[in-house]
PDB file of C-alpha atoms in Angstrom:
ATOM      1  CA  MET A 253      67.405  66.264 125.594  1.00 48.00           C
ATOM      2  CA  ASN A 254      70.859  66.317 127.312  1.00 49.00           C
ATOM      3  CA  ALA A 255      72.361  63.642 124.790  1.00 50.00           C
ATOM      4  CA  GLN A 256      71.259  65.903 121.671  1.00 50.00           C
ATOM      5  CA  ALA A 257      72.954  68.831 123.217  1.00 48.00           C
ATOM      6  CA  THR A 258      76.347  67.161 123.517  1.00 47.00           C
ATOM      7  CA  ALA A 259      75.735  65.293 120.227  1.00 47.00           C
ATOM      8  CA  HIS A 260      76.229  68.788 118.558  1.00 49.00           C
ATOM      9  CA  GLN A 261      78.987  69.901 120.451  1.00 52.00           C
ATOM     10  CA  PRO A 262      82.529  68.932 118.896  1.00 48.00           C
ATOM     11  CA  ASP A 263      84.744  67.090 121.127  1.00 48.00           C
ATOM     12  CA  ALA A 264      88.097  68.663 122.420  1.00 48.00           C
ATOM     13  CA  GLY A 265      89.990  67.123 119.774  1.00 48.00           C
ATOM     14  CA  THR A 266      88.224  68.819 116.537  1.00 46.00           C
ATOM     15  CA  ILE A 267      88.608  72.293 118.027  1.00 50.00           C
ATOM     16  CA  ARG A 268      90.948  74.469 115.964  1.00 56.00           C
ATOM     17  CA  ARG A 269      92.131  77.709 117.266  1.00 60.00           C
ATOM     18  CA  SER A 270      91.933  80.355 114.648  1.00 58.00           C
ATOM     19  CA  TRP A 271      93.613  83.824 114.640  1.00 56.00           C
ATOM     20  CA  PHE A 272      91.015  84.532 111.590  1.00 79.00           C
ATOM     21  CA  THR A 273      88.193  85.217 114.076  1.00 92.00           C
ATOM     22  CA  LEU A 274      86.904  88.750 115.067  1.00 92.00           C
ATOM     23  CA  ASN A 275      88.967  88.874 118.208  1.00 94.00           C
ATOM     24  CA  GLY A 276      92.169  87.814 116.147  1.00 93.00           C
ATOM     25  CA  VAL A 277      91.374  90.443 113.527  1.00 95.00           C
ATOM     26  CA  LEU A 278      90.912  93.241 116.226  1.00 96.00           C
ATOM     27  CA  TRP A 279      94.329  92.291 117.553  1.00 96.00           C
ATOM     28  CA  ALA A 280      96.130  92.182 114.461  1.00 96.00           C
ATOM     29  CA  LEU A 281      94.564  95.799 113.476  1.00 97.00           C
ATOM     30  CA  GLN A 282      95.409  97.380 117.100  1.00 98.00           C
ATOM     31  CA  ILE A 283      99.126  96.044 116.363  1.00 97.00           C
ATOM     32  CA  VAL A 284      99.330  97.019 113.013  1.00 98.00           C
ATOM     33  CA  TRP A 285      97.335 100.662 113.616  1.00 98.00           C
ATOM     34  CA  GLY A 286      99.234 101.207 117.168  1.00 98.00           C
ATOM     35  CA  PHE A 287     102.557 101.043 115.798  1.00 97.00           C
ATOM     36  CA  PHE A 288     101.557 103.015 112.779  1.00 97.00           C
ATOM     37  CA  PHE A 289     100.060 105.699 114.663  1.00 98.00           C
ATOM     38  CA  ALA A 290     102.723 105.969 117.221  1.00 97.00           C
ATOM     39  CA  GLY A 291     105.355 106.026 114.576  1.00 96.00           C
ATOM     40  CA  SER A 292     103.676 108.741 112.381  1.00 96.00           C
ATOM     41  CA  GLY A 293     103.080 110.599 115.581  1.00 97.00           C
ATOM     42  CA  PHE A 294     106.845 110.641 116.854  1.00 97.00           C
ATOM     43  CA  GLY A 295     107.738 112.310 113.408  1.00 96.00           C
ATOM     44  CA  LYS A 296     105.487 114.854 114.066  1.00 97.00           C
ATOM     45  CA  VAL A 297     106.601 115.498 117.794  1.00 97.00           C
ATOM     46  CA  LEU A 298     110.199 115.418 116.510  1.00 96.00           C
ATOM     47  CA  LEU A 299     109.054 118.726 114.745  1.00 96.00           C
ATOM     48  CA  TYR A 300     109.248 120.688 117.855  1.00 95.00           C
ATOM     49  CA  ASP A 301     112.675 121.317 116.838  1.00 94.00           C
ATOM     50  CA  GLY A 302     112.774 124.658 114.817  1.00 92.00           C
ATOM     51  CA  ALA A 303     115.257 123.397 112.207  1.00 92.00           C
ATOM     52  CA  LEU A 304     113.240 120.131 111.456  1.00 93.00           C
ATOM     53  CA  TYR A 305     109.980 121.936 111.321  1.00 93.00           C
ATOM     54  CA  ALA A 306     111.429 124.444 109.041  1.00 92.00           C
ATOM     55  CA  ALA A 307     112.623 121.744 106.712  1.00 91.00           C
ATOM     56  CA  ALA A 308     109.781 119.562 107.018  1.00 91.00           C
ATOM     57  CA  PRO A 309     107.479 121.346 104.314  1.00 90.00           C
ATOM     58  CA  ARG A 310     109.845 120.392 101.708  1.00 90.00           C
ATOM     59  CA  ALA A 311     108.619 116.878 102.539  1.00 89.00           C
ATOM     60  CA  VAL A 312     105.180 116.885 103.472  1.00 91.00           C
ATOM     61  CA  ALA A 313     103.544 120.176 102.057  1.00 91.00           C
ATOM     62  CA  TRP A 314     100.540 120.519 104.410  1.00 93.00           C
ATOM     63  CA  TYR A 315     103.160 121.226 107.253  1.00 94.00           C
ATOM     64  CA  ALA A 316     103.590 124.812 105.909  1.00 92.00           C
ATOM     65  CA  ALA A 317      99.704 125.348 106.718  1.00 93.00           C
ATOM     66  CA  VAL A 318     100.015 124.341 110.218  1.00 94.00           C
ATOM     67  CA  PRO A 319     101.486 126.275 113.279  1.00 95.00           C
ATOM     68  CA  GLN A 320     104.421 124.096 115.024  1.00 95.00           C
ATOM     69  CA  PRO A 321     102.666 123.634 118.083  1.00 96.00           C
ATOM     70  CA  LEU A 322      99.379 122.253 116.295  1.00 96.00           C
ATOM     71  CA  ILE A 323     101.596 119.791 114.430  1.00 97.00           C
ATOM     72  CA  VAL A 324     103.355 118.770 117.604  1.00 97.00           C
ATOM     73  CA  GLY A 325     100.181 118.758 119.500  1.00 97.00           C
ATOM     74  CA  ILE A 326      98.704 116.202 116.560  1.00 97.00           C
ATOM     75  CA  GLY A 327     102.145 114.173 116.968  1.00 97.00           C
ATOM     76  CA  VAL A 328     101.121 113.711 120.708  1.00 98.00           C
ATOM     77  CA  VAL A 329      97.554 112.688 120.465  1.00 97.00           C
ATOM     78  CA  GLU A 330      98.773 110.193 117.492  1.00 98.00           C
ATOM     79  CA  VAL A 331     101.631 108.797 119.708  1.00 98.00           C
ATOM     80  CA  LEU A 332      99.420 108.190 122.713  1.00 97.00           C
ATOM     81  CA  GLY A 333      96.392 106.755 120.741  1.00 98.00           C
ATOM     82  CA  GLY A 334      98.939 104.366 119.052  1.00 98.00           C
ATOM     83  CA  ILE A 335      99.940 103.192 122.647  1.00 97.00           C
ATOM     84  CA  GLY A 336      96.392 103.311 123.903  1.00 97.00           C
ATOM     85  CA  LEU A 337      95.597 100.905 121.016  1.00 98.00           C
ATOM     86  CA  LEU A 338      97.947  98.450 122.933  1.00 97.00           C
ATOM     87  CA  LEU A 339      98.734  99.042 126.366  1.00 96.00           C
ATOM     88  CA  PRO A 340      95.744  98.854 128.322  1.00 96.00           C
ATOM     89  CA  ALA A 341      94.259  96.014 126.270  1.00 96.00           C
ATOM     90  CA  ILE A 342      97.578  93.883 126.999  1.00 95.00           C
ATOM     91  CA  THR A 343      97.846  94.490 130.559  1.00 95.00           C
ATOM     92  CA  ARG A 344      93.980  94.522 131.236  1.00 96.00           C
ATOM     93  CA  VAL A 345      94.093  97.655 133.250  1.00 94.00           C
ATOM     94  CA  ALA A 346      91.565  99.910 132.247  1.00 95.00           C
ATOM     95  CA  PRO A 347      91.148  98.281 128.687  1.00 96.00           C
ATOM     96  CA  ARG A 348      88.078 100.533 128.134  1.00 96.00           C
ATOM     97  CA  LEU A 349      90.825 103.143 127.392  1.00 97.00           C
ATOM     98  CA  THR A 350      91.375 101.042 124.132  1.00 98.00           C
ATOM     99  CA  PRO A 351      88.406 101.741 122.219  1.00 98.00           C
ATOM    100  CA  LEU A 352      88.462 105.435 123.439  1.00 98.00           C
ATOM    101  CA  ALA A 353      92.064 105.664 121.988  1.00 98.00           C
ATOM    102  CA  ALA A 354      90.715 104.278 118.734  1.00 98.00           C
ATOM    103  CA  ALA A 355      87.606 107.028 118.803  1.00 98.00           C
ATOM    104  CA  GLY A 356      90.314 109.429 119.338  1.00 98.00           C
ATOM    105  CA  LEU A 357      92.339 108.452 116.325  1.00 98.00           C
ATOM    106  CA  ALA A 358      89.063 107.938 114.405  1.00 98.00           C
ATOM    107  CA  LEU A 359      88.152 111.479 115.117  1.00 98.00           C
ATOM    108  CA  THR A 360      91.754 112.809 114.146  1.00 97.00           C
ATOM    109  CA  MET A 361      91.585 111.195 111.038  1.00 98.00           C
ATOM    110  CA  LEU A 362      88.194 112.472 110.211  1.00 98.00           C
ATOM    111  CA  LEU A 363      89.408 116.034 110.914  1.00 97.00           C
ATOM    112  CA  ALA A 364      92.394 115.404 109.007  1.00 97.00           C
ATOM    113  CA  ALA A 365      90.393 114.325 106.069  1.00 98.00           C
ATOM    114  CA  GLY A 366      88.320 117.740 106.116  1.00 97.00           C
ATOM    115  CA  PHE A 367      91.450 119.732 106.152  1.00 97.00           C
ATOM    116  CA  HIS A 368      92.727 117.720 103.070  1.00 97.00           C
ATOM    117  CA  VAL A 369      89.462 118.501 101.488  1.00 97.00           C
ATOM    118  CA  VAL A 370      89.447 122.055 102.169  1.00 97.00           C
ATOM    119  CA  ARG A 371      93.074 122.575 100.847  1.00 95.00           C
ATOM    120  CA  GLY A 372      92.247 120.619  97.659  1.00 96.00           C
ATOM    121  CA  GLU A 373      94.532 117.744  98.680  1.00 95.00           C
ATOM    122  CA  TYR A 374      92.312 114.905  97.286  1.00 97.00           C
ATOM    123  CA  ALA A 375      95.072 112.466  96.711  1.00 96.00           C
ATOM    124  CA  LEU A 376      95.387 112.231 100.490  1.00 96.00           C
ATOM    125  CA  VAL A 377      91.795 111.791 101.348  1.00 97.00           C
ATOM    126  CA  PRO A 378      91.534 108.150 100.692  1.00 98.00           C
ATOM    127  CA  ALA A 379      94.505 107.023 102.786  1.00 97.00           C
ATOM    128  CA  THR A 380      92.936 109.468 105.856  1.00 97.00           C
ATOM    129  CA  VAL A 381      89.425 108.069 105.454  1.00 98.00           C
ATOM    130  CA  VAL A 382      90.966 104.304 105.477  1.00 98.00           C
ATOM    131  CA  LEU A 383      92.749 105.265 108.819  1.00 98.00           C
ATOM    132  CA  GLY A 384      90.090 106.783 110.273  1.00 98.00           C
ATOM    133  CA  ALA A 385      87.723 104.051 109.340  1.00 98.00           C
ATOM    134  CA  VAL A 386      89.736 101.075 110.587  1.00 98.00           C
ATOM    135  CA  ALA A 387      90.187 103.259 113.833  1.00 98.00           C
ATOM    136  CA  ALA A 388      86.423 103.280 114.158  1.00 98.00           C
ATOM    137  CA  PHE A 389      86.010  99.482 113.664  1.00 98.00           C
ATOM    138  CA  LEU A 390      88.617  98.956 116.392  1.00 98.00           C
ATOM    139  CA  ALA A 391      86.274 101.428 118.566  1.00 98.00           C
ATOM    140  CA  ALA A 392      83.219  99.732 117.768  1.00 97.00           C
ATOM    141  CA  GLY A 393      85.024  96.207 118.163  1.00 97.00           C
ATOM    142  CA  ARG A 394      86.685  96.743 121.252  1.00 97.00           C
ATOM    143  CA  ALA A 395      83.739  98.641 122.807  1.00 96.00           C
ATOM    144  CA  ASP A 396      80.627  96.185 122.033  1.00 94.00           C
ATOM    145  CA  LEU A 397      81.743  93.700 120.032  1.00 94.00           C
ATOM    146  CA  ARG A 398      84.814  92.030 121.825  1.00 95.00           C
ATOM    147  CA  PRO A 399      85.744  93.775 124.410  1.00 96.00           C
ATOM    148  CA  VAL A 400      88.772  92.934 126.545  1.00 95.00           C
ATOM    149  CA  GLU A 401      87.568  92.070 129.887  1.00 95.00           C
ATOM    150  CA  ALA A 402      89.561  93.939 133.045  1.00 95.00           C
ATOM    151  CA  ALA A 403      91.674  91.587 134.812  1.00 95.00           C
ATOM    152  CA  PRO A 404      94.359  91.818 137.800  1.00 94.00           C
ATOM    153  CA  LEU A 405      97.701  92.703 136.569  1.00 92.00           C
ATOM    154  CA  THR A 406     100.059  89.944 136.346  1.00 94.00           C
ATOM    155  CA  THR A 407     103.834  89.752 135.628  1.00 96.00           C
ATOM    156  CA  ARG A 408     103.449  88.197 132.515  1.00 95.00           C
ATOM    157  CA  ARG A 409     101.235  91.169 131.044  1.00 95.00           C
ATOM    158  CA  VAL A 410     103.799  93.334 132.499  1.00 95.00           C
ATOM    159  CA  LEU A 411     106.650  92.008 130.511  1.00 96.00           C
ATOM    160  CA  THR A 412     104.612  91.877 127.555  1.00 95.00           C
ATOM    161  CA  SER A 413     103.831  95.454 127.759  1.00 95.00           C
ATOM    162  CA  VAL A 414     107.464  96.258 128.137  1.00 96.00           C
ATOM    163  CA  ALA A 415     108.336  94.004 125.233  1.00 96.00           C
ATOM    164  CA  VAL A 416     105.914  95.749 123.043  1.00 95.00           C
ATOM    165  CA  LEU A 417     106.987  99.378 124.172  1.00 95.00           C
ATOM    166  CA  VAL A 418     110.658  98.053 123.450  1.00 97.00           C
ATOM    167  CA  LEU A 419     109.545  96.685 120.193  1.00 96.00           C
ATOM    168  CA  MET A 420     107.943 100.070 119.281  1.00 96.00           C
ATOM    169  CA  VAL A 421     110.912 102.134 120.267  1.00 96.00           C
ATOM    170  CA  LEU A 422     113.447  99.920 118.398  1.00 96.00           C
ATOM    171  CA  THR A 423     111.519  99.199 115.080  1.00 96.00           C
ATOM    172  CA  VAL A 424     109.522 102.942 115.222  1.00 95.00           C
ATOM    173  CA  PHE A 425     110.868 105.701 117.085  1.00 96.00           C
ATOM    174  CA  VAL A 426     114.414 105.027 116.737  1.00 96.00           C
ATOM    175  CA  PRO A 427     114.346 104.681 113.073  1.00 96.00           C
ATOM    176  CA  THR A 428     112.089 107.508 112.933  1.00 94.00           C
ATOM    177  CA  TRP A 429     114.469 109.851 114.780  1.00 95.00           C
ATOM    178  CA  TYR A 430     117.334 108.562 112.752  1.00 94.00           C
ATOM    179  CA  THR A 431     115.724 109.652 109.347  1.00 92.00           C
ATOM    180  CA  MET A 432     114.579 112.769 110.494  1.00 91.00           C
ATOM    181  CA  THR A 433     117.848 114.099 112.124  1.00 90.00           C
ATOM    182  CA  HIS A 434     120.140 112.531 109.561  1.00 87.00           C
ATOM    183  CA  THR A 435     118.636 113.314 106.513  1.00 76.00           C
ATOM    184  CA  GLN A 436     118.048 116.456 104.121  1.00 64.00           C
ATOM    185  CA  PHE A 437     114.724 116.949 103.447  1.00 54.00           C
TER     186      PHE A 437
END
């Protein structure tokens, strides 16, 4: 029986690692959705500035229907959700926050889809539904299917997290800030 069991196991030389696994797909989506939501949210957070808020409805029509504090609040939720998709899983400190962040973003997108339907902005609904559905998939994937296990914090994980945050600042926050503060809507 032992010989049969070992006969069906591939030897170490034939095992290939692939990112096209559920874990790899979840990580890829976490990165893309984390950066997207952090950037999208940061643009809304910048609307705390009265001048930017006054000009924003020329670029995004629905901003005119929402009070400034609510837009900024939604932005804060999106920034924290985007960061929450990445940092708890990377550091493995409280990784159960990752599916909670994903679930919060899915709920935010569900509410946004409802808002757009009520306003008759049907063209905005499909993108909102896709963003929410993928966030719900991430929530389910990291909560039940492929959870990230908690582990002691290491120097490598801290440095990786800092690198991710720096990359997010340089590729998402700075360009968003520059675009919003240096262009006319």
